[in-house]
Coordinates of C-alpha atoms and ligand atoms in Angstrom, one line a residue:
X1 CA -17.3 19.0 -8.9
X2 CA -17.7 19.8 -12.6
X3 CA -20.7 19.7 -13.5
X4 CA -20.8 20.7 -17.5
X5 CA -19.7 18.1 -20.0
X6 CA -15.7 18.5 -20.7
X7 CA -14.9 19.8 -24.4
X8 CA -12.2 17.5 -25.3
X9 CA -11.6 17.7 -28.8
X10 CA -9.9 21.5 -28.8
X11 CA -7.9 20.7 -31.8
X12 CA -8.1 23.2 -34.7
X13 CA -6.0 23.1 -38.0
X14 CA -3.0 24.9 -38.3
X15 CA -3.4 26.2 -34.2
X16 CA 0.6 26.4 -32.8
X17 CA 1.2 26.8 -29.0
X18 CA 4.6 27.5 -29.3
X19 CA 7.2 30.2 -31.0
X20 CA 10.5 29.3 -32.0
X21 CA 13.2 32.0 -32.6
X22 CA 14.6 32.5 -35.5
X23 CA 16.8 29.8 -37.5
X24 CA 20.2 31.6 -37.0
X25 CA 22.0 28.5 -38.4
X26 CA 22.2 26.9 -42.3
X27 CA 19.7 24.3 -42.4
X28 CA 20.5 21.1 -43.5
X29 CA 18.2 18.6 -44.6
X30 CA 17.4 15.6 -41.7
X31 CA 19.3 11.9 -42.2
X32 CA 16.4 10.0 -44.0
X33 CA 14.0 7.7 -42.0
X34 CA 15.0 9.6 -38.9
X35 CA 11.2 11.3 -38.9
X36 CA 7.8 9.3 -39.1
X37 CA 5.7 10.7 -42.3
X38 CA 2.8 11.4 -39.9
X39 CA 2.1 12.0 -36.4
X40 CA -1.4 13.1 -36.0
X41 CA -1.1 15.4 -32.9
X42 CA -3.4 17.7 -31.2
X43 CA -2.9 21.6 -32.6
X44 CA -3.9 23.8 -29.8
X45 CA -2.7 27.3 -28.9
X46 CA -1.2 27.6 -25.7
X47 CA -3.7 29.2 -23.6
X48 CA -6.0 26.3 -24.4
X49 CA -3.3 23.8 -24.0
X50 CA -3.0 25.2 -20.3
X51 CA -6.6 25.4 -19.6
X52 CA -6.8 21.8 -20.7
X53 CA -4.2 20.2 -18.7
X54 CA -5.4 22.6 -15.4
X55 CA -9.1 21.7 -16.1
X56 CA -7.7 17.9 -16.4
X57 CA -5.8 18.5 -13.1
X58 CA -8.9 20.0 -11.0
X59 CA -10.6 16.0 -12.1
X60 CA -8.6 14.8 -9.7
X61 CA -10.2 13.4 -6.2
X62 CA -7.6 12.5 -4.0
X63 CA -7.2 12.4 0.3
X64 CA -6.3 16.5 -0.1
X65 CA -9.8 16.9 -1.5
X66 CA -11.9 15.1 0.6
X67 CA -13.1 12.0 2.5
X68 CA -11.6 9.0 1.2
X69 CA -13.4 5.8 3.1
X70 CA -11.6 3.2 0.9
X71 CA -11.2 0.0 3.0
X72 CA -8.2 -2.1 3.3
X73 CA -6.2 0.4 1.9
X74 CA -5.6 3.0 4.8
X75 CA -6.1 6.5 2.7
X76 CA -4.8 8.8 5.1
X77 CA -3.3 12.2 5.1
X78 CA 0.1 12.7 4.0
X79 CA 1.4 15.2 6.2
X80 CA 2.9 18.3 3.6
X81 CA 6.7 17.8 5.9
X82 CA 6.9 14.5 4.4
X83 CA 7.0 15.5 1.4
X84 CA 9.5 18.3 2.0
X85 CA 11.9 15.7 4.0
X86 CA 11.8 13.2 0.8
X87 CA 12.6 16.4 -1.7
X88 CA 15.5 17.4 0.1
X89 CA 18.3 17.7 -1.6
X90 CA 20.5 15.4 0.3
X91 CA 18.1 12.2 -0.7
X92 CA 17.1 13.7 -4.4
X93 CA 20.8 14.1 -5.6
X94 CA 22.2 11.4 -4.5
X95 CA 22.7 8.5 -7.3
X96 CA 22.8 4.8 -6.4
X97 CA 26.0 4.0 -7.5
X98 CA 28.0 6.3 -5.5
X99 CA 30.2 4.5 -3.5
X100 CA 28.9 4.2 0.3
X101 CA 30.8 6.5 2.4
X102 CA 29.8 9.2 0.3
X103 CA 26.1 8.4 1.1
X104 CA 26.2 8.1 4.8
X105 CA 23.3 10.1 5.5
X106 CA 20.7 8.3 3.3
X107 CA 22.6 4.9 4.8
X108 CA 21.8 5.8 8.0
X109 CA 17.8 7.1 7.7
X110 CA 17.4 3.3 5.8
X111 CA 19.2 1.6 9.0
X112 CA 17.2 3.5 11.2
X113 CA 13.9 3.2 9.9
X114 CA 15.0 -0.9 9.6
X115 CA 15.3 -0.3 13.5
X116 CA 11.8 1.2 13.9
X117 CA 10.2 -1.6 11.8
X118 CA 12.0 -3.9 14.3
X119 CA 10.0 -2.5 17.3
X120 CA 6.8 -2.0 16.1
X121 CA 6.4 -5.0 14.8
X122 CA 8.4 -6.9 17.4
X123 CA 11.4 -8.4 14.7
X124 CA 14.8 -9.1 14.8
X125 CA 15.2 -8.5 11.3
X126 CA 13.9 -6.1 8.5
X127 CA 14.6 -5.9 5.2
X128 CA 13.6 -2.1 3.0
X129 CA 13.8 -4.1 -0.5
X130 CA 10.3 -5.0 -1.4
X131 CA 8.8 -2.0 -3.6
X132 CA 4.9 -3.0 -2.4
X133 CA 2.7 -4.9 -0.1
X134 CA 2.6 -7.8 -2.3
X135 CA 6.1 -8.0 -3.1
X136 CA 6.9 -8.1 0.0
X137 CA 4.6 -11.5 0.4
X138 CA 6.4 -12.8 -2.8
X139 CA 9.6 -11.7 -0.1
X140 CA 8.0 -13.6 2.7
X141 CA 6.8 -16.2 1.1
X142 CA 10.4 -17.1 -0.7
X143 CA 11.6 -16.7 2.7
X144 CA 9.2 -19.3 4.0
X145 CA 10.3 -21.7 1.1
X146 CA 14.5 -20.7 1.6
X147 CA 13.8 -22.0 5.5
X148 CA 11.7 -24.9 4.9
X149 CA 14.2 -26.1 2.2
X150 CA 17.2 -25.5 4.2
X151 CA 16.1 -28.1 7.0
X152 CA 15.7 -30.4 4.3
X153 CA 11.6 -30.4 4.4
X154 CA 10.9 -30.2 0.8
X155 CA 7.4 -31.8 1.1
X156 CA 5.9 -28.7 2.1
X157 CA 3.6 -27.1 -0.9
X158 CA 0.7 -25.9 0.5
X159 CA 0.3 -22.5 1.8
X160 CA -3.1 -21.9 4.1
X161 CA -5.4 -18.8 3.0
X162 CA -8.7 -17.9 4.7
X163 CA -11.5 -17.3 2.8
X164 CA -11.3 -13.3 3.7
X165 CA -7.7 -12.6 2.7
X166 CA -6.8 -9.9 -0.2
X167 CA -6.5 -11.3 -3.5
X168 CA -2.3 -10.8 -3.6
X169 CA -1.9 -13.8 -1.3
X170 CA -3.2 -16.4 -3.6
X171 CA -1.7 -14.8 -6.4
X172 CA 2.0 -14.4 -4.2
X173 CA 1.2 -18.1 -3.7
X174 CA 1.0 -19.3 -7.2
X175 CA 4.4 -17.1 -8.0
X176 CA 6.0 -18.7 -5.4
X177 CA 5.2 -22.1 -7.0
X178 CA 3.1 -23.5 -4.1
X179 CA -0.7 -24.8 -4.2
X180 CA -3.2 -22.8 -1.8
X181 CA -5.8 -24.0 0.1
X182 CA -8.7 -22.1 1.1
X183 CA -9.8 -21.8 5.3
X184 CA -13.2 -20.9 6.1
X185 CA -14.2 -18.4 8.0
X186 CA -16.6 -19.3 11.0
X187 CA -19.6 -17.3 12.1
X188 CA -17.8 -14.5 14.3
X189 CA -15.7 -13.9 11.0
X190 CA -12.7 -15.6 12.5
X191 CA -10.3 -18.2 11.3
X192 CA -12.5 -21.7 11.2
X193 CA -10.4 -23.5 13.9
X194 CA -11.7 -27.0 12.7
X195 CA -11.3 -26.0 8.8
X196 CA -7.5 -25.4 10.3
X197 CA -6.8 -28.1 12.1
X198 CA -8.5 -30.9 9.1
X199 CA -5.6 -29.2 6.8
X200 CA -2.6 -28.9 9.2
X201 CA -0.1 -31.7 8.2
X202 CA 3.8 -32.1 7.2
X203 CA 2.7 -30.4 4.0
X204 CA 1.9 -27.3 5.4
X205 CA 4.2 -23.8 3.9
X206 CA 2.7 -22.0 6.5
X207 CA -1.0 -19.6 7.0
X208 CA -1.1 -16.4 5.5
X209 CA -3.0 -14.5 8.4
X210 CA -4.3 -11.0 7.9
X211 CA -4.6 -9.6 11.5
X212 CA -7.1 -7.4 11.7
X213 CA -8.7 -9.2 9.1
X214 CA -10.5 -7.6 6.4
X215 CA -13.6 -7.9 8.0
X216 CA -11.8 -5.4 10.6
X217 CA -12.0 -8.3 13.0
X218 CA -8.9 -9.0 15.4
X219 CA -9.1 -13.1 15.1
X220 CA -10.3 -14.1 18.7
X221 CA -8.6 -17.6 19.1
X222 CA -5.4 -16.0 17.4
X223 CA -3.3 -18.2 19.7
X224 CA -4.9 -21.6 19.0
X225 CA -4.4 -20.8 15.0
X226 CA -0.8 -20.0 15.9
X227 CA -0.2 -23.2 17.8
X228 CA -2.0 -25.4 15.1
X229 CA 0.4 -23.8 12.0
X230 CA 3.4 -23.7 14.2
X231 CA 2.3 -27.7 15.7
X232 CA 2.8 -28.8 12.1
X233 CA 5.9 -27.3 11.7
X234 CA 4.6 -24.5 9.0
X235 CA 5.3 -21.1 9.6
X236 CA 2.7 -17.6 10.0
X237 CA 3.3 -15.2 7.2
X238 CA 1.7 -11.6 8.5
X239 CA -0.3 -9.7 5.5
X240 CA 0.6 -6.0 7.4
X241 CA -1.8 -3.8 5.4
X242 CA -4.0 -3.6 8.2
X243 CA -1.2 -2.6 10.8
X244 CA -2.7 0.6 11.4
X245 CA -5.1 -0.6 13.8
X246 CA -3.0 -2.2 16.1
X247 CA 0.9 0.0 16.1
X248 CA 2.2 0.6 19.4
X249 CA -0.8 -2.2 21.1
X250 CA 0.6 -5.1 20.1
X251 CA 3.5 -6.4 18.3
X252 CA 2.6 -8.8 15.3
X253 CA 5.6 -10.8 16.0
X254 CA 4.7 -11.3 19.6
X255 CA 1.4 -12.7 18.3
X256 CA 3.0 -15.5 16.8
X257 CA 4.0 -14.3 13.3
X258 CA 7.3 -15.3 11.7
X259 CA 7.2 -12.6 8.8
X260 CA 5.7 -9.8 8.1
X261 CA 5.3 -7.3 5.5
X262 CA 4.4 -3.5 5.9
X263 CA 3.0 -1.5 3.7
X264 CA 4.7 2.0 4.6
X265 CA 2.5 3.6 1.9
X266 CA -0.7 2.6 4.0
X267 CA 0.0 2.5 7.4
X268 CA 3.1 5.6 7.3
X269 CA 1.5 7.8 5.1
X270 CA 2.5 8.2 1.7
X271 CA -0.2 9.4 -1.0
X272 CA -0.8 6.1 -3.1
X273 CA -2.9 4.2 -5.7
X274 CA -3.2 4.5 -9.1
X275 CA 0.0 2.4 -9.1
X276 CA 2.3 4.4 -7.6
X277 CA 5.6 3.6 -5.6
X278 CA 5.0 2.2 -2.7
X279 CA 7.0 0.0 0.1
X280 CA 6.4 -3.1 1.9
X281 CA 9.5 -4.0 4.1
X282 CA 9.5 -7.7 5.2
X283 CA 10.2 -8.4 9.3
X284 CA 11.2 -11.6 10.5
X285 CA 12.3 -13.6 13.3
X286 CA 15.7 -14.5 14.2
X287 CA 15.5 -18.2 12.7
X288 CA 14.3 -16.3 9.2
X289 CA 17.0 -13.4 9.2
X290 CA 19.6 -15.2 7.3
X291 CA 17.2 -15.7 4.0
X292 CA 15.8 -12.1 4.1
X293 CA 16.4 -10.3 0.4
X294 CA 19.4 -8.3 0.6
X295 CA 20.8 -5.6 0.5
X296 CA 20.6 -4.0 3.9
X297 CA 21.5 -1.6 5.8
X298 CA 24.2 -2.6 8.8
X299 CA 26.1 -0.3 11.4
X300 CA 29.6 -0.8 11.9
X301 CA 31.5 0.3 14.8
X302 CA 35.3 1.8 14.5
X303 CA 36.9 -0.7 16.4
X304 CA 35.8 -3.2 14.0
X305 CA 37.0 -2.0 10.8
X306 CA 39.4 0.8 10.0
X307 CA 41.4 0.4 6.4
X308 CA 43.5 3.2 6.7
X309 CA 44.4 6.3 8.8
X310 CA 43.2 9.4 7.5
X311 CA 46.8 11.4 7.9
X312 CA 48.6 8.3 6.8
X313 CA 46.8 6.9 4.1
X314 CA 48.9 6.0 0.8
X315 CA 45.4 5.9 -1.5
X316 CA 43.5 9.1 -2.8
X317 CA 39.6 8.9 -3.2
X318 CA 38.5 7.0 -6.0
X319 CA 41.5 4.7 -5.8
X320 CA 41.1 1.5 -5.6
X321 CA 41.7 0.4 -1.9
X322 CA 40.7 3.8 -0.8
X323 CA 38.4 3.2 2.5
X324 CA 37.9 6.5 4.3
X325 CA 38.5 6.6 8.0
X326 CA 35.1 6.2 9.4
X327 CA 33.9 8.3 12.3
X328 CA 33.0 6.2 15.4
X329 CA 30.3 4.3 13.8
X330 CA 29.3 4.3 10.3
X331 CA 26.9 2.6 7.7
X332 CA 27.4 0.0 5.4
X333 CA 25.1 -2.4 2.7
X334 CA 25.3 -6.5 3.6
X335 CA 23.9 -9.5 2.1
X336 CA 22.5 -12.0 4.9
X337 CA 24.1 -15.0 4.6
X338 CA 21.6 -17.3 2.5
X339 CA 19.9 -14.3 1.3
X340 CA 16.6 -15.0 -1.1
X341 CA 18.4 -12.5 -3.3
X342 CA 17.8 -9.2 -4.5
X343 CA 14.3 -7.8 -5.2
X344 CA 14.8 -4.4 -6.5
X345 CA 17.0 -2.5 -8.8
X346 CA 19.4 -1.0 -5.8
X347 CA 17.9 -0.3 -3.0
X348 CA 14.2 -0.3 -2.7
X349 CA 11.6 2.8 -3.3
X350 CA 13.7 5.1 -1.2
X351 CA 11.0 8.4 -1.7
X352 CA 8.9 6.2 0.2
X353 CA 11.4 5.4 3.1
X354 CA 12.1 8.7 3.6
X355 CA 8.2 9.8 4.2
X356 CA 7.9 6.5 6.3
X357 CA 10.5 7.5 8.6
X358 CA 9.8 11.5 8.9
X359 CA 6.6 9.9 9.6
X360 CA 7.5 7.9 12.4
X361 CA 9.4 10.2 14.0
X362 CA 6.9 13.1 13.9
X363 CA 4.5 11.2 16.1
X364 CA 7.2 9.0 18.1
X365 CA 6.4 5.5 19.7
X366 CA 3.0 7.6 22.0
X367 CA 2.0 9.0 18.8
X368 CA 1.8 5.9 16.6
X369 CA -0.4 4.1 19.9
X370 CA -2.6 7.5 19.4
X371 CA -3.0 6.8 15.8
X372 CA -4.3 3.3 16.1
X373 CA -6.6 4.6 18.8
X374 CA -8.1 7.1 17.0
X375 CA -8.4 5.2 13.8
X376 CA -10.3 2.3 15.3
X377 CA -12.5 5.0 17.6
X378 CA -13.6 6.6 14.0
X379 CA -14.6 3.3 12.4
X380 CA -16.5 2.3 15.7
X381 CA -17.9 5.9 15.5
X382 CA -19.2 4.8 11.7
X383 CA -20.3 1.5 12.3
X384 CA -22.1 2.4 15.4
X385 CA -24.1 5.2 14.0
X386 CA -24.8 2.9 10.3
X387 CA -25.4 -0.4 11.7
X388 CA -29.4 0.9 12.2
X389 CA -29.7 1.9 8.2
X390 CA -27.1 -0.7 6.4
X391 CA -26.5 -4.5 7.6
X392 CA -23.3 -5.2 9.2
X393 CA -22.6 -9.0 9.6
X394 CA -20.5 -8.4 12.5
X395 CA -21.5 -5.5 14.6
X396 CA -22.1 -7.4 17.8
X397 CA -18.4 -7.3 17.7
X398 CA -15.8 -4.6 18.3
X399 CA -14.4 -3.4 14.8
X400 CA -11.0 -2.4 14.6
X401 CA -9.9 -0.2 12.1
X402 CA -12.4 -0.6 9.6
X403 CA -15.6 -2.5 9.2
X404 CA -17.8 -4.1 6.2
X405 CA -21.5 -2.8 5.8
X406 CA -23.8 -4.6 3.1
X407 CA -25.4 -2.4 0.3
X408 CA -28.7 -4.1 1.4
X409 CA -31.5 -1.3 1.7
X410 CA -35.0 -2.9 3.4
X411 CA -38.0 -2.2 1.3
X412 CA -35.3 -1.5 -1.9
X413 CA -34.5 -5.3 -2.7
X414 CA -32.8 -4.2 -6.2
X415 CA -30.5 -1.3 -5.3
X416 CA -26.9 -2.8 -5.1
X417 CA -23.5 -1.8 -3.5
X418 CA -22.4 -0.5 -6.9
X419 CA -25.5 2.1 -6.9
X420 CA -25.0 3.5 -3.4
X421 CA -21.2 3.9 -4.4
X422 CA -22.4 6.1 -7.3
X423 CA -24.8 7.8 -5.3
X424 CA -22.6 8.8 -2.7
X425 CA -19.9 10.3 -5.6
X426 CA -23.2 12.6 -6.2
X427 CA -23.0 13.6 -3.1
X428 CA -19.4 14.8 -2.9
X429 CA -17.6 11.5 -1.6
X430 CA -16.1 11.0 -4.5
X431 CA -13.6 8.4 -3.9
X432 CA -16.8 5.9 -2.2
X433 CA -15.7 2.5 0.0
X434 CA -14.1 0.1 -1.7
X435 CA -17.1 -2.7 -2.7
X436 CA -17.6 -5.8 -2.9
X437 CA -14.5 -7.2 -1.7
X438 CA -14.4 -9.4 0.9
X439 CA -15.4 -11.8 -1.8
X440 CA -19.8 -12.3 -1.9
X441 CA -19.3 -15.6 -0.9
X442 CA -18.2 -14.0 2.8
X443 CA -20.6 -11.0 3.1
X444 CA -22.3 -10.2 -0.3
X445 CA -23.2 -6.6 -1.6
X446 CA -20.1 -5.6 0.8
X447 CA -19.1 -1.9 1.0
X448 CA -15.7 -1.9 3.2
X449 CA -15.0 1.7 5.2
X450 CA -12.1 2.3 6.4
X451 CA -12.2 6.4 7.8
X452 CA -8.7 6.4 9.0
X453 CA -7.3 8.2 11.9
X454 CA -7.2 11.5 10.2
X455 CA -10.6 12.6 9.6
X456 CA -13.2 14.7 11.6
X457 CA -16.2 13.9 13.9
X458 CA -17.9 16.5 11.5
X459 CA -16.6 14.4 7.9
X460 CA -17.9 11.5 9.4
X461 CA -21.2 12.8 10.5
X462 CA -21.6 14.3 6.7
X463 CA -20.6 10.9 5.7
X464 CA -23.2 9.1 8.1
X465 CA -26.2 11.9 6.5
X466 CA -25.2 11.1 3.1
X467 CA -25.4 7.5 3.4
X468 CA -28.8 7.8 5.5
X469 CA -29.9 10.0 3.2
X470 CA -29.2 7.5 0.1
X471 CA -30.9 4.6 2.3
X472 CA -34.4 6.7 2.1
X473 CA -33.9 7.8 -2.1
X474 CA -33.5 3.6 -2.6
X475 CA -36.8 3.5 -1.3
X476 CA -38.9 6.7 -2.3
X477 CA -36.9 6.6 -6.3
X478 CA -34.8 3.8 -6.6
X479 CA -33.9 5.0 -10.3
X480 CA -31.6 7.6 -9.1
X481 CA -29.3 5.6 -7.5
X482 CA -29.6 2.9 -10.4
X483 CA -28.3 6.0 -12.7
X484 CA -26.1 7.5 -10.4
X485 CA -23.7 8.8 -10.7
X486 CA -25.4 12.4 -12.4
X487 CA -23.7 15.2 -11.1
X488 CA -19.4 13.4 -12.4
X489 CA -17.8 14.8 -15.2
X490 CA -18.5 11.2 -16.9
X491 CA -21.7 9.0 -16.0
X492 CA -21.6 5.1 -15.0
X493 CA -19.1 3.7 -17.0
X494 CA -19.1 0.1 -18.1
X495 CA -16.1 -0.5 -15.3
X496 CA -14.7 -3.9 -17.3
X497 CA -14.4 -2.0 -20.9
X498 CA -12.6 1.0 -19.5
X499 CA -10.0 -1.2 -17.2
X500 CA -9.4 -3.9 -20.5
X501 CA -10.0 -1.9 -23.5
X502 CA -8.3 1.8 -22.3
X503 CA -8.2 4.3 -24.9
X504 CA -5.0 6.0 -24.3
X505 CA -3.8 7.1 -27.6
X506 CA -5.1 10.4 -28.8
X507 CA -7.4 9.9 -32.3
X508 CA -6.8 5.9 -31.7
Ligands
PLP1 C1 -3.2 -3.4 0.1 C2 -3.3 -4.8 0.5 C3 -2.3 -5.8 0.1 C4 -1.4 -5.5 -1.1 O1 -0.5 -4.4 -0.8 P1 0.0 -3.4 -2.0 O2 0.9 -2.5 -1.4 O3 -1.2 -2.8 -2.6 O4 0.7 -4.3 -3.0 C5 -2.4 -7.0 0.6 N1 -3.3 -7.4 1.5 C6 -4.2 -6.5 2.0 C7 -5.1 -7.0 3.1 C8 -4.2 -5.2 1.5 O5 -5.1 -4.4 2.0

C-alpha cells in the first residue's frame, strides 16, 4: 500500500505526450462550429502520463490482491481459465444479429448452462436474460404477477419481506407496482412464523425468502413458512445470492421455492462490483415456465424440423428461406408462450455466461458440493475463533456461509463498526466486511464476513490477529481507530459527499 500522498496535478503548460508526423497533405481550414473554443485538458508528457495511469492502476484492491471478507456478496477468486474461455475468439467475434445457425456454438454453451441451472437449483425452467441479481427479482417478481393475473386473481398486491432481506427486494417490489410488507425476524434470526401467518391472506404476491439468510442462517422452520405462503395461494420467490452455501446439498426448488434468481457473478465466479456486468438467471417451476422473459435457448432434434436438404436445396445462404440442414440436433432461440417479455438488449451479459459455465464444469456436480463445504467450514472457522473478542447474535447456531459480528468492543463503548473497518484497511485488508447491513434495527454496529471458499487457513488466521489485535487498540487508544484509516492513499472520507457529489471532471 502507498503510503506517500499521490501528486495529482502533473500538468505543466505547453507539456505534449504525443508526436505527430509530418502534415504531408494541404491543410484546409475545419467546417466552423465543428471544434469547442476551449477544452482545458491535462498537458503531460508521456512518461508521466504512463506513470500516472500505472500508479492509478496499482490503487486498485481487488480479490487478486488480497482478502476480500465482503458479506453477501461472495468475493471469490476468479479462476484465470475463465477468463481465457470468455476471450475466445469464437464468443468475442461473434455479433448478435447473425442469424442462428451460424452461432451454434455460443447457442449451445447458453442451453447448456440453462441445463446446469436446472439441476442445481432443482427447476424445470431457466431463463439467461436478467443482466443482475436484482433484475432477475424484477424477472421473478413480473413472473409472479403474469401467473397470479392469468388465473384471474388480481387482488393480490402485497409481496412479504422479512426484516433481514437485501435492500433490492423492496425496491424490485415497488417497480413491480406491488406494496411490501415487512416480516419480523424471531430470536434465532428466522422468519417470525406468527408475524407470517397474521399477514398470509388472498392478498398475498408471494415471500421473498433469502435462504441462507443474511444473517448466514438456514431458516429452521423453512417448511412451515413454505406451507403458510403456498396455504394462501402466494407463491416463494428465492433471492439466490447466497447460493453458495448450499450448491450440490440442497436444491432451492425442492425446498419449496417457485423462482429463483442466481447471481452467476457471485456464486460462479466472475470478478464483480463497482457496477460491472453481471448475471442473475431466473429458475422456475413448471406452472411458471410459460411467463419466463424470453428469449431462450431450446434444442431441436432432426426429425423435428428439416427445411431443406443440403444437396437439393433451391436457396443459397442469405436467401430468404435458406434453413441449413441441421446436424442431428441443433440450437435454436424461443419465446415461452406468455412470456413477461424481453429484459435485455439480445441475449443477456453473455461474458458472464461463458465464465459461469467454464466454471461449472471445471469443478463438475462433486466439486460445486466441495465448494459449499468449504465455504461454510471457513466462516464457521471465523466465527468460531471471533465470537470470544466481537459479539455475534447468533453463534449458538451453526452459520452457513457467512456470519454477522457486531463492531461492539467491551471496555471501548464509542468505537463503531465504521472504525474497525478503517482500522483493519491499515492493516492490509483493504476491501473490510461489508457494515452495517443487516439493517441496525436487526443486529446494530453489524460487520457481515463472508470468507468464501477460496481462501487459506493462514488468510484467515491473519485476519482473526488483525481483528484481535484492533479489539485491544479500541481499548488502550481508541483515537486511532477513530482516525483510521492512516496508512490509504486518502484518509476517512465523508462517504455521503464522495457517493452524491463525485468530482469526475478534471479542473470541474
Ligand atoms: C447481491 C445481492 C442481491 C442483488 O444482486 P446484484 O447482482 O447485486 O443485483 C440481492 N440480494 C442479496 C441477498 C444480495 O446479496
Amino acid at each position: 500500500m502507498m503510503t506517500e500522498p499521490l501528486l495529482f496535478e502533473i500538468s505543466r503548460p505547453g507539456r505534449v505526450g504525443v508526436s505527430t508526423p509530418g502534415c504531408d497533405v494541404p491543410k484546409t481550414e475545419l467546417p466552423m462550429g465543428l471544434l469547442r473554443d476551449a477544452l482545458p485538458l491535462p498537458e503531460v508528457a508521456e512518461i508521466d502520463l504512463i506513470r500516472h495511469y500505472t500508479r492509478l492502476s496499482q490503487l486498485n484492491y481487488g480479490v487478486d490482491v488480497g482478502f476480500y471478507p465482503l458479506g453477501s456478496c461472495s468475493m471469490k477468486y476468479n479462476p484465470k481459465i475463465n477468463e481465457d474461455a470468455a476471450g475466445l475468439p469464437g464468443f468475442t467475434r461473434t455479433h448478435p444479429y447473425q442469424p442462428w445457425y451460424q452461432v451454434q456454438g455460443n447457442l449451445r454453451l447458453m442451453f447448456l448452462l440453462q441445463e446446469m441451472l436446472k439441476s442445481i437449483g432443482g427447476f424445470d425452467a431457466v431463463s439467461l436474460q436478467p443482466a443482475a441479481g436484482a433484475h432477475g427479482e424484477l424477472a421473478g417478481v413480473l413472473i409472479m404477477r403474469a401467473y397470479h393475473r392469468s388465473r384471474g386473481d388480481e387482488q393480490r398486491v402485497k409481496v412479504l419481506i422479512p426484516d433481514s432481506a437485501h435492500g433490492t427486494n423492496p425496491a424490485t417490489t415497488s417497480m413491480s407496482g406491488f406494496e411490501m410488507v415487512e416480516i419480523k425476524s424471531d430470536d434465532r434470526g428466522n422468519v417470525d412464523l406468527d408475524d407470517l401467518r397474521a399477514h398470509c391472506d388472498d392478498t398475498v404476491v408471494g415471500l421473498m425468502l433469502t435462504n441462507p439468510n443474511t444473517l448466514g442462517l438456514f431458516d429452521e422452520h423453512l417448511a412451515d413458512v413454505v406451507t403458510l405462503v403456498h396455504g394462501c395461494g402466494g407463491l416463494m420467490y428465492g433471492d439466490g445470492a447466497n447460493l453458495n452455501a448450499i450448491m450440490g446439498i440442497a436444491k432451492p426448488a425442492e425446498l419449496g421455492f417457485d423462482v429463483m434468481h442466481f447471481n452467476l457473478h457471485k456464486t460462479f465466479a466472475t470478478p464483480h462490483g463497482g457496477g460491472g456486468p453481471g448475471s442473475g438467471p431466473v429458475g422456475v417451476t413448471a406452472e411458471l415456465a410459460p411467463f419466463l422473459p424470453g428469449p431462450i435457448a431450446v434444442i431441436e432434434q432432426e426429425d423435428a424440423w428439416c427445411a431443406c436438404d443440403e444437396t437439393d436445396c433451391e436457396h443459397e445462404p442469405g436467401d430468404e428461406g435458406f434453413e441449413p440442414c441441421p446436424p442431428e440436433f441443433y440450437f435454436r432461440l424461443a419465446w415461452p408462450d406468455q412470456s413477461i417479455g424481453r429484459l435485455k438488449a439480445f441475449y443477456g451479459n453473455y461474458g458472464v455466461m461463458v465464465k459461469a459455465y467454464t466454471y461449472i464444469r471445471m469443478l463438475g456436480a462433486a466439486g460445486l458440493r466441495e465448494v459449499s463445504e468449504n465455504a461454510v467450514l471457513n466462516a464457521n472457522y471465523l466465527q468460531a475463533r471471533l465470537k470470544d473478542v466481537y459479539p455475534i447474535p447468533h453463534a449458538d447456531r451453526v452459520c452457513m456461509h457467512e456470519f454477522v459480528a457486531q463492531g461492539k468492543i467491551a471496555g471501548a463503548p464509542d468505537i463503531l463498526a465504521m472504525d474497525i473497518a478503517k482500522r483493519l484497511m491499515d492493516l492490509g485488508h483493504a476491501h473490510p466486511p461489508t457494515v452495517y447491513f443487516p439493517l441496525p434495527r436487526i443486529v446494530p454496529e453489524a460487520l457481515m464476513i463472508e470468507p468464501t471458499e477460496t481462501e487459506s487457513k493462514e488468510t484467515l488466521d491473519q485476519f482473526v490477529a488483525d481483528l484481535i489485535q484492533i479489539a485491544e487498540e479500541a481499548r488502550t487508544d481508541p483515537d486511532l481507530l477513530h482516525q483510521a484509516p492512516h496508512h490509504t492513499p486518502v484518509g476517512r472520507l465523508d462517504e455521503v459527499q464522495a457517493a452524491r457529489s463525485p468530482v469526475l471532471c478534471y479542473k470541474g
